[in-house]
Coordinates of C-alpha atoms and ligand atoms in Angstrom, one line a residue:
Chain A
M1 CA 0.2 0.2 0.3
C2 CA 3.2 2.4 0.2
L3 CA 3.6 2.1 -3.5
A4 CA 4.3 5.6 -4.6
I5 CA 5.2 6.3 -8.4
P6 CA 7.1 8.7 -9.7
M7 CA 5.1 11.0 -12.2
K8 CA 6.6 13.9 -14.1
V9 CA 5.4 17.2 -13.7
E10 CA 3.6 19.3 -16.3
K11 CA 2.2 22.4 -14.7
V12 CA 1.9 23.7 -11.2
E13 CA -0.5 25.8 -9.6
K14 CA -0.1 26.5 -6.0
D15 CA -0.5 23.9 -3.7
F16 CA -1.0 21.4 -6.5
A17 CA 0.6 19.8 -9.6
Y18 CA -0.5 18.2 -13.0
V19 CA 1.8 15.0 -12.9
S20 CA 1.6 12.5 -15.6
I21 CA 3.4 8.9 -16.4
G22 CA 2.5 7.4 -19.5
N23 CA -1.1 8.1 -20.2
V24 CA -1.8 8.2 -16.8
K25 CA -2.5 12.0 -15.6
R26 CA -3.2 13.4 -12.0
K27 CA -3.6 16.4 -10.1
V28 CA -1.4 16.1 -6.7
N29 CA -0.6 18.2 -3.8
I30 CA 2.6 19.4 -3.5
S31 CA 2.5 21.1 0.0
F32 CA 5.2 18.4 1.6
V33 CA 7.8 19.1 -1.5
E34 CA 9.3 22.4 -1.9
N35 CA 10.6 24.2 -5.4
V36 CA 9.0 22.1 -7.7
K37 CA 9.1 23.0 -11.2
K38 CA 8.3 21.8 -14.6
G39 CA 10.1 18.6 -15.6
D40 CA 10.6 17.7 -12.1
Y41 CA 9.7 13.7 -11.1
L42 CA 7.3 13.6 -7.8
I43 CA 7.0 10.4 -5.8
V44 CA 3.4 10.1 -5.6
H45 CA 1.6 8.3 -3.5
A46 CA -2.4 8.6 -2.2
G47 CA -2.5 11.9 -3.9
F48 CA 0.2 13.9 -2.7
A49 CA 3.5 14.2 -3.6
I50 CA 6.1 12.9 -1.2
E51 CA 9.3 13.5 -2.4
K52 CA 11.0 15.0 -5.2
L53 CA 13.4 12.3 -7.1
D54 CA 17.1 13.4 -6.9
K55 CA 18.4 12.8 -10.3
K56 CA 21.9 13.7 -9.2
K57 CA 22.0 10.8 -6.5
A58 CA 20.2 8.8 -9.3
I59 CA 23.2 8.8 -10.9
E60 CA 25.5 8.0 -8.2
T61 CA 23.4 4.9 -7.6
L62 CA 24.3 3.9 -10.8
K63 CA 28.1 4.1 -10.6
I64 CA 28.0 2.3 -7.3
L65 CA 26.3 -0.6 -9.5
K66 CA 28.7 -0.2 -12.1
E67 CA 31.8 -0.4 -9.6
I68 CA 30.7 -4.0 -8.4
K69 CA 32.9 -5.8 -10.3
Chain B
M1 CA 13.6 8.2 -16.9
R2 CA 16.8 7.5 -18.8
F3 CA 18.6 7.0 -15.3
I4 CA 16.4 4.3 -14.6
E5 CA 16.5 2.7 -18.0
E6 CA 20.2 2.2 -17.2
Y7 CA 19.8 0.5 -14.0
R8 CA 17.3 -1.9 -15.8
K9 CA 20.1 -3.0 -17.9
P10 CA 20.5 -7.1 -17.5
E11 CA 24.5 -7.0 -17.2
I12 CA 24.2 -5.1 -14.0
Q13 CA 21.9 -6.7 -12.2
K14 CA 23.9 -10.1 -13.2
R15 CA 27.2 -9.0 -12.1
I16 CA 25.3 -8.3 -8.5
Y17 CA 23.9 -11.1 -8.7
K18 CA 27.0 -13.1 -9.4
E19 CA 28.4 -11.1 -6.4
I20 CA 25.9 -12.1 -4.0
Q21 CA 26.6 -15.8 -4.7
R22 CA 30.7 -15.2 -3.9
K23 CA 29.6 -13.7 -1.3
S24 CA 27.5 -16.4 0.2
S25 CA 30.2 -18.3 0.0
L26 CA 32.0 -16.7 2.8
L27 CA 28.9 -16.9 5.3
K28 CA 29.4 -18.5 8.2
K29 CA 25.9 -19.8 9.0
N30 CA 22.8 -19.4 6.8
V31 CA 21.0 -15.8 7.4
N32 CA 17.7 -14.5 7.2
L33 CA 17.1 -11.3 5.4
M34 CA 13.3 -9.6 6.1
E35 CA 12.0 -7.4 4.1
V36 CA 9.7 -5.5 6.3
C37 CA 7.3 -3.9 3.4
G38 CA 4.9 -5.7 1.5
T39 CA 5.2 -3.6 -1.7
H40 CA 9.3 -5.1 -1.7
T41 CA 7.4 -8.5 -1.2
M42 CA 5.5 -8.2 -4.4
V43 CA 8.2 -7.0 -6.3
I44 CA 10.3 -10.0 -5.2
G45 CA 7.8 -12.4 -6.1
R46 CA 7.1 -11.1 -9.5
Y47 CA 10.7 -11.2 -10.3
G48 CA 11.4 -14.4 -8.7
I49 CA 14.5 -13.2 -6.6
R50 CA 13.2 -15.6 -3.9
K51 CA 14.3 -18.4 -6.1
L52 CA 17.3 -16.8 -7.2
M53 CA 18.8 -16.8 -4.0
P54 CA 21.8 -19.1 -3.4
E55 CA 20.3 -21.6 -0.4
N56 CA 21.9 -20.2 2.4
I57 CA 20.0 -16.5 2.2
N58 CA 16.8 -17.0 2.8
L59 CA 14.4 -14.1 2.4
I60 CA 11.5 -13.7 4.9
S61 CA 8.5 -11.6 4.4
G62 CA 7.8 -9.0 7.2
P63 CA 4.5 -7.3 8.7
G64 CA 4.7 -4.1 6.4
C65 CA 1.5 -4.3 4.5
P66 CA -0.9 -2.2 6.5
V67 CA -3.9 -3.6 5.3
C68 CA -2.9 -7.1 6.6
V69 CA -2.2 -5.7 9.8
S70 CA -5.3 -3.8 10.5
P71 CA -7.2 -6.1 13.3
E72 CA -10.6 -7.8 13.3
N73 CA -12.2 -4.6 15.3
F74 CA -11.1 -1.9 13.3
I75 CA -13.4 -3.4 10.4
D76 CA -15.9 -4.4 12.6
T77 CA -16.1 -1.0 13.9
A78 CA -16.1 0.5 10.4
I79 CA -19.1 -2.0 10.1
E80 CA -21.0 -0.9 13.0
I81 CA -20.4 2.8 12.1
S82 CA -21.7 2.1 8.3
K83 CA -25.0 1.0 10.1
K84 CA -25.5 4.7 11.2
K85 CA -27.9 6.7 9.8
D86 CA -26.7 9.6 7.5
V87 CA -23.0 7.8 7.1
M88 CA -21.1 7.2 3.9
I89 CA -17.8 5.3 4.7
T90 CA -14.9 5.9 2.2
T91 CA -11.6 3.4 2.4
F92 CA -8.7 2.4 0.2
G93 CA -9.8 -0.1 -2.2
D94 CA -7.5 -3.0 -0.5
M95 CA -9.8 -2.7 2.8
M96 CA -12.8 -4.1 1.0
K97 CA -12.3 -7.8 1.2
V98 CA -10.4 -7.8 4.6
P99 CA -12.3 -9.9 6.7
G100 CA -13.5 -8.8 10.2
S101 CA -14.8 -11.1 12.7
F102 CA -18.0 -11.4 11.0
S103 CA -18.1 -9.7 7.7
S104 CA -16.2 -7.2 5.0
L105 CA -17.1 -4.0 3.9
E106 CA -17.6 -5.4 0.9
K107 CA -20.4 -7.9 1.7
E108 CA -21.8 -4.8 3.9
K109 CA -21.6 -2.5 0.8
A110 CA -23.9 -5.3 -1.0
I111 CA -26.3 -4.6 1.7
R112 CA -26.5 -1.0 2.3
G113 CA -24.5 0.8 -0.7
N114 CA -22.9 3.0 1.9
I115 CA -19.3 2.5 1.4
F116 CA -16.9 3.7 -1.6
V117 CA -13.2 3.4 -2.7
V118 CA -11.2 6.5 -3.3
Y119 CA -7.9 7.3 -4.4
S120 CA -7.0 9.8 -1.8
P121 CA -8.1 11.1 1.7
L122 CA -8.5 14.3 -0.6
D123 CA -11.3 12.3 -2.7
A124 CA -13.0 11.4 0.8
L125 CA -13.1 15.3 1.8
K126 CA -14.3 16.4 -1.4
I127 CA -17.1 13.9 -0.8
A128 CA -17.6 15.4 2.4
E129 CA -18.0 18.8 0.8
E130 CA -20.4 17.8 -1.8
N131 CA -22.3 15.6 0.8
L132 CA -23.2 18.5 3.8
E133 CA -26.3 16.0 4.8
K134 CA -24.5 13.0 5.1
N135 CA -21.5 12.0 7.7
I136 CA -18.4 10.9 5.7
I137 CA -15.8 8.6 7.5
F138 CA -12.7 7.9 5.9
L139 CA -10.9 4.6 7.2
S140 CA -7.4 5.9 8.0
I141 CA -4.8 3.3 7.9
G142 CA -1.4 3.1 6.7
F143 CA 2.1 3.7 7.7
E144 CA 4.3 7.0 8.1
T145 CA 3.9 7.0 3.8
T146 CA 0.2 7.7 4.4
A147 CA 0.1 9.4 7.9
P148 CA 1.5 13.0 6.5
L149 CA -1.5 13.0 4.2
I150 CA -4.2 12.1 6.2
A151 CA -2.7 15.0 8.7
Q152 CA -2.8 17.3 5.9
T153 CA -6.3 16.6 4.7
I154 CA -7.8 17.1 8.5
K155 CA -5.7 20.5 8.6
I156 CA -8.0 21.6 5.1
A157 CA -10.9 20.2 6.5
K158 CA -10.1 22.4 10.0
E159 CA -9.4 25.5 7.9
K160 CA -12.2 24.9 5.7
K161 CA -14.5 24.3 8.6
I162 CA -15.8 21.6 7.4
K163 CA -17.8 19.4 10.3
N164 CA -18.9 16.3 8.3
F165 CA -15.8 14.6 7.9
F166 CA -14.4 12.3 10.3
I167 CA -11.6 9.3 10.5
L168 CA -11.6 6.3 12.0
C169 CA -7.7 5.9 12.9
G170 CA -6.2 2.9 12.5
N171 CA -2.4 4.5 11.1
K172 CA 0.8 2.1 12.4
L173 CA 4.4 3.0 12.5
I174 CA 6.9 0.9 11.4
P175 CA 10.1 1.1 13.4
P176 CA 8.4 -0.3 16.5
A177 CA 7.3 -3.0 15.1
M178 CA 10.9 -4.1 13.7
I179 CA 11.9 -4.0 17.3
N180 CA 9.0 -5.8 18.3
L181 CA 10.0 -8.5 16.1
L182 CA 13.6 -8.6 17.6
E183 CA 12.4 -8.6 20.8
E184 CA 10.8 -11.8 20.6
K185 CA 13.0 -14.6 21.2
D186 CA 12.4 -17.3 19.1
T187 CA 12.7 -14.9 15.8
N188 CA 15.6 -15.4 13.7
I189 CA 16.4 -12.1 11.8
D190 CA 19.6 -11.1 10.4
G191 CA 19.3 -8.0 8.2
F192 CA 16.1 -5.7 7.5
I193 CA 15.5 -4.3 3.8
C194 CA 13.9 -1.4 5.1
P195 CA 10.6 0.2 3.4
G196 CA 12.0 2.9 0.9
H197 CA 8.3 4.8 1.4
V198 CA 8.2 5.3 5.0
S199 CA 11.6 6.1 4.9
V200 CA 11.1 8.9 2.4
I201 CA 9.2 10.6 5.8
I202 CA 11.1 9.3 8.8
G203 CA 14.6 9.4 6.9
T204 CA 17.4 7.2 8.5
S205 CA 18.2 8.2 12.0
P206 CA 15.2 5.5 13.2
Y207 CA 16.9 2.8 11.9
I208 CA 20.3 3.8 13.7
E209 CA 18.6 2.9 17.0
I210 CA 17.9 -0.7 15.5
T211 CA 20.8 -1.6 14.1
E212 CA 23.0 -0.1 17.6
R213 CA 20.8 -2.1 20.1
F214 CA 20.4 -5.4 18.2
N215 CA 23.8 -5.5 16.2
I216 CA 21.9 -6.0 12.7
P217 CA 22.3 -4.3 9.7
C218 CA 19.7 -2.2 7.6
V219 CA 19.3 -1.0 4.2
I220 CA 16.6 1.2 3.2
S221 CA 15.7 0.0 -0.2
G222 CA 13.7 1.1 -3.3
F223 CA 11.3 -0.9 -5.6
E224 CA 13.1 -1.6 -8.9
P225 CA 14.7 -5.5 -8.8
F226 CA 18.2 -4.1 -9.0
D227 CA 17.2 -2.0 -5.8
I228 CA 16.7 -5.2 -4.1
I229 CA 19.5 -7.2 -5.2
L230 CA 21.8 -4.5 -4.4
S231 CA 20.3 -3.8 -1.1
I232 CA 20.6 -7.9 -0.2
Y233 CA 24.4 -7.7 -1.7
I234 CA 25.1 -4.6 1.1
L235 CA 23.5 -6.5 3.5
L236 CA 26.0 -9.6 2.9
S237 CA 28.8 -7.5 2.6
N238 CA 27.8 -5.7 6.0
L239 CA 27.5 -9.3 7.6
I240 CA 30.5 -10.6 6.5
E241 CA 32.5 -7.7 7.5
E242 CA 30.2 -7.4 11.0
K243 CA 29.3 -4.0 10.2
Y244 CA 25.9 -3.2 11.7
E245 CA 25.4 0.2 10.1
V246 CA 22.4 2.1 7.9
I247 CA 22.8 2.2 4.5
N248 CA 20.6 4.1 2.3
E249 CA 20.5 2.3 -1.1
Y250 CA 17.4 4.5 -2.4
K251 CA 19.2 7.9 -2.2
R252 CA 17.5 9.1 -5.1
T253 CA 14.2 9.5 -2.8
V254 CA 15.0 9.1 0.5
K255 CA 17.0 12.2 2.4
E256 CA 19.0 11.3 5.3
E257 CA 16.9 13.5 7.5
G258 CA 13.3 12.5 5.9
N259 CA 10.8 14.9 4.6
L260 CA 10.8 17.5 7.3
K261 CA 7.4 18.8 6.2
A262 CA 5.7 15.8 6.3
K263 CA 7.4 14.8 10.0
K264 CA 6.1 17.9 11.2
I265 CA 2.8 17.9 10.3
I266 CA 2.4 13.9 11.9
E267 CA 3.6 15.4 14.9
E268 CA 1.0 18.2 14.9
V269 CA -1.9 16.2 14.2
F270 CA -1.6 13.4 15.8
D271 CA -0.3 11.4 19.2
I272 CA 1.2 8.3 19.5
V273 CA 0.0 5.3 21.6
D274 CA -0.3 1.4 21.5
S275 CA -1.7 -0.2 18.7
E276 CA -3.1 -3.5 17.6
W277 CA -1.4 -5.4 15.0
R278 CA -3.1 -8.3 13.4
G279 CA -1.9 -11.6 14.3
I280 CA 1.0 -10.0 16.4
G281 CA -1.2 -8.2 19.4
I282 CA -0.6 -5.2 20.9
I283 CA 3.0 -3.3 20.2
K284 CA 3.7 0.1 22.3
N285 CA 3.9 3.3 20.7
S286 CA 3.1 1.9 17.4
G287 CA 0.3 3.6 16.4
L288 CA -1.4 7.2 15.9
K289 CA -4.5 8.9 17.4
L290 CA -5.9 12.5 16.5
K291 CA -4.6 15.0 18.9
K292 CA -7.4 16.3 21.4
E293 CA -7.3 19.7 19.1
F294 CA -8.6 17.6 16.3
E295 CA -10.9 15.1 18.0
N296 CA -13.8 16.9 16.2
F297 CA -12.8 14.8 13.2
D298 CA -12.4 11.7 15.3
A299 CA -15.4 9.2 13.7
E300 CA -14.6 6.8 17.4
K301 CA -15.7 10.1 19.3
R302 CA -18.4 10.9 17.3
Y303 CA -19.9 7.6 16.9
E304 CA -19.5 5.8 20.0
V305 CA -19.5 1.8 18.7
N306 CA -19.9 -1.0 21.3
I307 CA -16.9 -3.4 20.1
K308 CA -14.9 -5.8 21.6
K309 CA -11.7 -4.0 22.4
Y310 CA -9.0 -6.9 21.2
S311 CA -9.7 -9.1 18.2
K312 CA -9.3 -13.0 18.3
N313 CA -7.1 -14.5 15.7
K314 CA -9.1 -16.8 13.0
R315 CA -8.7 -20.8 13.4
N316 CA -5.7 -22.3 11.7
C317 CA -4.8 -19.0 10.1
I318 CA -0.9 -18.4 10.8
C319 CA -0.8 -15.1 9.6
G320 CA 0.5 -13.9 12.8
E321 CA 3.7 -16.2 12.6
I322 CA 3.8 -15.3 8.7
L323 CA 4.0 -11.3 9.7
K324 CA 6.9 -12.3 12.5
G325 CA 8.7 -13.9 9.7
K326 CA 8.7 -17.4 11.9
K327 CA 6.9 -19.1 9.4
T328 CA 6.0 -19.4 5.5
P329 CA 2.3 -19.6 3.5
F330 CA 3.4 -23.2 3.3
D331 CA 3.3 -24.1 6.5
C332 CA -0.2 -23.3 6.6
S333 CA -2.5 -26.2 6.2
L334 CA -5.2 -24.0 4.6
F335 CA -3.0 -22.2 2.0
E336 CA -4.4 -22.5 -1.8
K337 CA -6.4 -25.5 -0.7
I338 CA -9.4 -23.6 1.3
C339 CA -7.5 -19.8 1.5
N340 CA -6.9 -18.2 -2.2
P341 CA -7.6 -14.7 -3.1
E342 CA -11.2 -15.4 -4.2
N343 CA -11.8 -16.7 -0.7
P344 CA -9.2 -14.9 1.4
I345 CA -9.2 -16.6 5.2
G346 CA -6.6 -14.2 6.8
P347 CA -5.9 -11.2 5.9
C348 CA -2.3 -12.3 4.2
M349 CA -4.0 -13.4 1.6
V350 CA -6.5 -10.3 1.3
S351 CA -4.3 -7.6 0.1
S352 CA -2.6 -8.2 -2.9
E353 CA 0.8 -7.3 -0.8
G354 CA -0.1 -9.8 1.7
T355 CA 2.5 -12.6 1.9
C356 CA 0.0 -15.1 1.2
S357 CA -1.1 -13.6 -2.1
A358 CA 2.3 -13.1 -3.3
Y359 CA 3.0 -16.6 -2.6
Y360 CA -0.1 -17.9 -4.3
K361 CA 0.4 -15.9 -7.3
Y362 CA 4.4 -16.1 -7.9
E363 CA 6.1 -18.8 -5.6
K364 CA 3.8 -21.9 -5.9
K365 CA 5.8 -24.8 -5.2
Ligands
SF4_401 S1 -3.0 -19.1 3.7 FE1 -4.7 -17.9 4.3 S2 -5.2 -19.1 6.3 FE2 -3.0 -19.9 5.8 S3 -1.7 -18.1 6.9 FE3 -2.1 -17.3 4.7 S4 -4.2 -15.9 5.0 FE4 -4.1 -17.2 6.7

């Protein structure tokens, strides 16, 4: 139930963002996340964004993965 | 998302898997690694990760499915309230089939029709605003991932002075349940794969107490198959080196400090109380209850219903032992034959994230 999926921000309007993944579009509350901008990926759970996906950190993990011999 | 696609490359996964095999030969004994979260159980099932593991690594499934651990009396109370005049019950869909002591929400809906599935607590609030002559009750379940959303919904309801919106509060906290498992004498857990989206909210610090007190490594893991196998690899490395620390594998989403705004709102709206977990019993300080200033939104205060306080376990269902990681569904005499997703006896079969349901779908012998 704690499933939360990354969705891409298309538009921000006050406390809400319009996000999409594939053909699914939603309007989600963004009051827990700061500086939401178009193009960001938000982790969405039950109508709210609970965090922003950090692209730099994602690439860091990728480096660790590649270092494992 | 390009960087995620990159993670999914089979070469990378094969390489980690090979390393897991190599590491496993260095282990001095068989190890039990528990994935606490039901969503992890599903991913492990769907991608056959359990079966891929070397023989001396055992993946066991923990109590992290909020639907599975909601006790019978929570359902019983919801059903009693649904019988009151002018009430509409709103709930996450997973709760509909969960058996209470006598019935389920799905069966009651067929009788009275006043039970509705919503995607978000905000949808339940909207229904309240549109149906002022009714009282709307939201069945509030979930862990730290969900609690802030409910807290925020309550705050919005208060600001808007909405008087016909209530929650039946059954929210629970994960770290006390993990500690409870480790305190039991006969549980045998060597490492935790910690729930990624609970950790988004609480951060890494609650697990530090666990690693220090029990000498057990914890890895916060994401939900891609590679996240899970990488987490297993990290746990094995730590076990071999006898390092007991918290490692955050899911850095792309989980900050060390968690989500401060979300943590703050949980504290603002809820008090921490003892709470009953289905199949496990009462766990100290493992649940949430609305604070006094928000008690106007508490369905139990609005409708006093007389339900037996504590639930009794269903005969022969061993969900409790399964949620503690002591047994697997294969140990249950009802599994498949009598208990299956069409006719779930215990909650572990009801929720799609329940261990029994995941085993039914993916792990059949
Ligand atoms: S198979 Fe059914 S009866 Fe057996 S433990 Fe699982 S849910 Fe309970």
